Structures are given as C-alpha cells and as structure tokens.
Short mmCIF file of C-alpha atoms in Angstrom, two decimals:
data_model
loop_
_atom_site.label_atom_id
_atom_site.label_comp_id
_atom_site.label_asym_id
_atom_site.label_seq_id
_atom_site.Cartn_x
_atom_site.Cartn_y
_atom_site.Cartn_z
CA MET R 105 116.79 107.40 92.25
CA LEU R 106 114.73 109.86 94.23
CA THR R 107 115.74 113.48 94.23
CA PRO R 108 114.61 115.64 97.18
CA HIS R 109 111.85 117.12 95.03
CA LYS R 110 110.64 113.74 93.78
CA TYR R 111 110.59 112.06 97.20
CA ARG R 112 108.63 115.02 98.61
CA LYS R 113 106.10 114.72 95.79
CA THR R 114 105.94 110.95 96.26
CA PHE R 115 105.31 111.39 99.99
CA CYS R 116 102.46 113.84 99.27
CA ILE R 117 100.76 111.55 96.78
CA ARG R 118 101.09 108.44 98.93
CA LEU R 119 99.93 110.19 102.10
CA LYS R 120 96.74 111.41 100.45
CA HIS R 121 96.12 108.10 98.69
CA ILE R 122 96.42 105.94 101.79
CA ARG R 123 94.49 108.43 103.94
CA LEU R 124 91.56 108.32 101.53
CA GLU R 125 91.84 104.55 101.19
CA ARG R 126 91.64 104.22 104.98
CA GLY R 127 88.65 106.57 105.07
CA PHE R 128 90.14 109.27 107.30
CA SER R 129 89.52 112.98 107.01
CA GLN R 130 92.58 115.18 107.24
CA LYS R 131 91.54 116.24 110.73
CA GLU R 132 91.03 112.64 111.90
CA LEU R 133 94.42 111.58 110.62
CA GLY R 134 96.12 114.56 112.18
CA LYS R 135 94.56 113.84 115.57
CA LEU R 136 95.53 110.14 115.35
CA ALA R 137 99.10 111.22 114.63
CA GLY R 138 99.17 113.43 117.72
CA ILE R 139 98.71 116.78 116.00
CA ASP R 140 96.66 119.36 117.91
CA GLU R 141 93.06 119.08 116.70
CA PHE R 142 92.81 122.82 116.01
CA VAL R 143 95.53 122.66 113.35
CA ALA R 144 95.34 118.97 112.36
CA SER R 145 93.39 119.44 109.13
CA THR R 146 95.55 122.34 107.97
CA ARG R 147 98.82 120.51 108.71
CA ILE R 148 97.76 117.33 106.88
CA ASN R 149 96.53 119.43 103.95
CA ARG R 150 99.87 121.21 103.77
CA TYR R 151 101.75 117.90 103.85
CA GLU R 152 99.56 116.52 101.06
CA GLN R 153 99.99 119.67 98.98
CA GLY R 154 103.75 119.76 99.53
CA ILE R 155 103.61 123.19 101.13
CA HIS R 156 105.28 121.81 104.23
CA GLU R 157 107.43 118.72 104.59
CA ALA R 158 106.79 116.30 107.42
CA ASP R 159 109.93 115.56 109.41
CA LEU R 160 110.83 111.92 109.91
CA GLU R 161 109.25 111.71 113.37
CA THR R 162 105.96 113.13 112.10
CA ALA R 163 106.04 110.89 109.02
CA GLY R 164 106.52 107.93 111.36
CA LYS R 165 103.51 108.96 113.43
CA LEU R 166 101.43 109.32 110.27
CA ALA R 167 102.56 105.89 109.10
CA GLN R 168 101.65 104.38 112.45
CA ALA R 169 98.22 106.05 112.44
CA LEU R 170 97.60 104.70 108.93
CA ASN R 171 99.05 101.27 109.78
CA VAL R 172 101.62 101.35 106.99
CA PRO R 173 105.40 101.02 107.13
CA LEU R 174 107.25 104.33 106.93
CA ALA R 175 109.05 102.99 103.84
CA TYR R 176 105.73 103.05 101.93
CA PHE R 177 105.83 106.85 101.80
CA TYR R 178 109.32 106.94 100.30
CA ALA R 179 109.46 103.92 97.96
CA ASP R 180 110.68 105.21 94.60
CA ASP R 181 108.48 102.85 92.60
CA ASP R 182 104.72 102.27 92.80
CA LYS R 183 105.13 98.49 92.50
CA LEU R 184 107.58 98.51 95.40
CA ALA R 185 105.17 100.63 97.45
CA ASP R 186 102.39 98.10 96.76
CA MET R 187 104.70 95.25 97.77
CA ILE R 188 105.50 97.04 101.02
CA LEU R 189 101.78 97.32 101.79
CA GLN R 190 101.19 93.65 100.90
CA PHE R 191 104.09 92.55 103.06
CA ASN R 192 102.76 94.60 105.95
CA ALA R 193 99.27 93.14 105.53
CA ASN R 194 100.67 89.59 105.65
CA LYS R 195 102.68 90.04 108.84
#
C-alpha cells in the first residue's frame, strides 16, 4: 500500500524516468503541459525532486504531454507500472 510519502516519491521517480525516456528537457515538458515557459524548468525540477507536489490536474497534464496514463505515476509496483505502459502502447 502506498503511503503519502511513498506515492510522492514514486511520482517523482516515474516522472523523471519517463521524461528522460521520451527525450524531453524539463522546460520542454513543462511547456507541453501548459506551464509558463519562464518557470517550466523550475516547476518540473521541483516535482521531480519532491520539493513540490503536482496536483491531480497538473499530473494529468504531464501524463498527457508524456502520452502515458495518469495511473502510471501512482502504480505502487514497478511491474504494474510497466504493464500500464504496455497496455497504453497497445491501444
């Protein structure tokens, strides 16, 4: 079961992983998610570092920009997260 601390850490790790896998800079991802370009890099960095927590709406925009289901960020198991990505790729 995910505790608030663990799901926040999981979100941070998965966000950075998928961003790098997709080849986006922090600024590029932020802009794609509708974050003002002047603060986009800083905001994404703070989400990845766990300094700030993305609200559900922002997490959804990040997921959409990265073409992953929102559930990917919060799956409590790495195998489940991989299955979510595979399922999404096969749609």
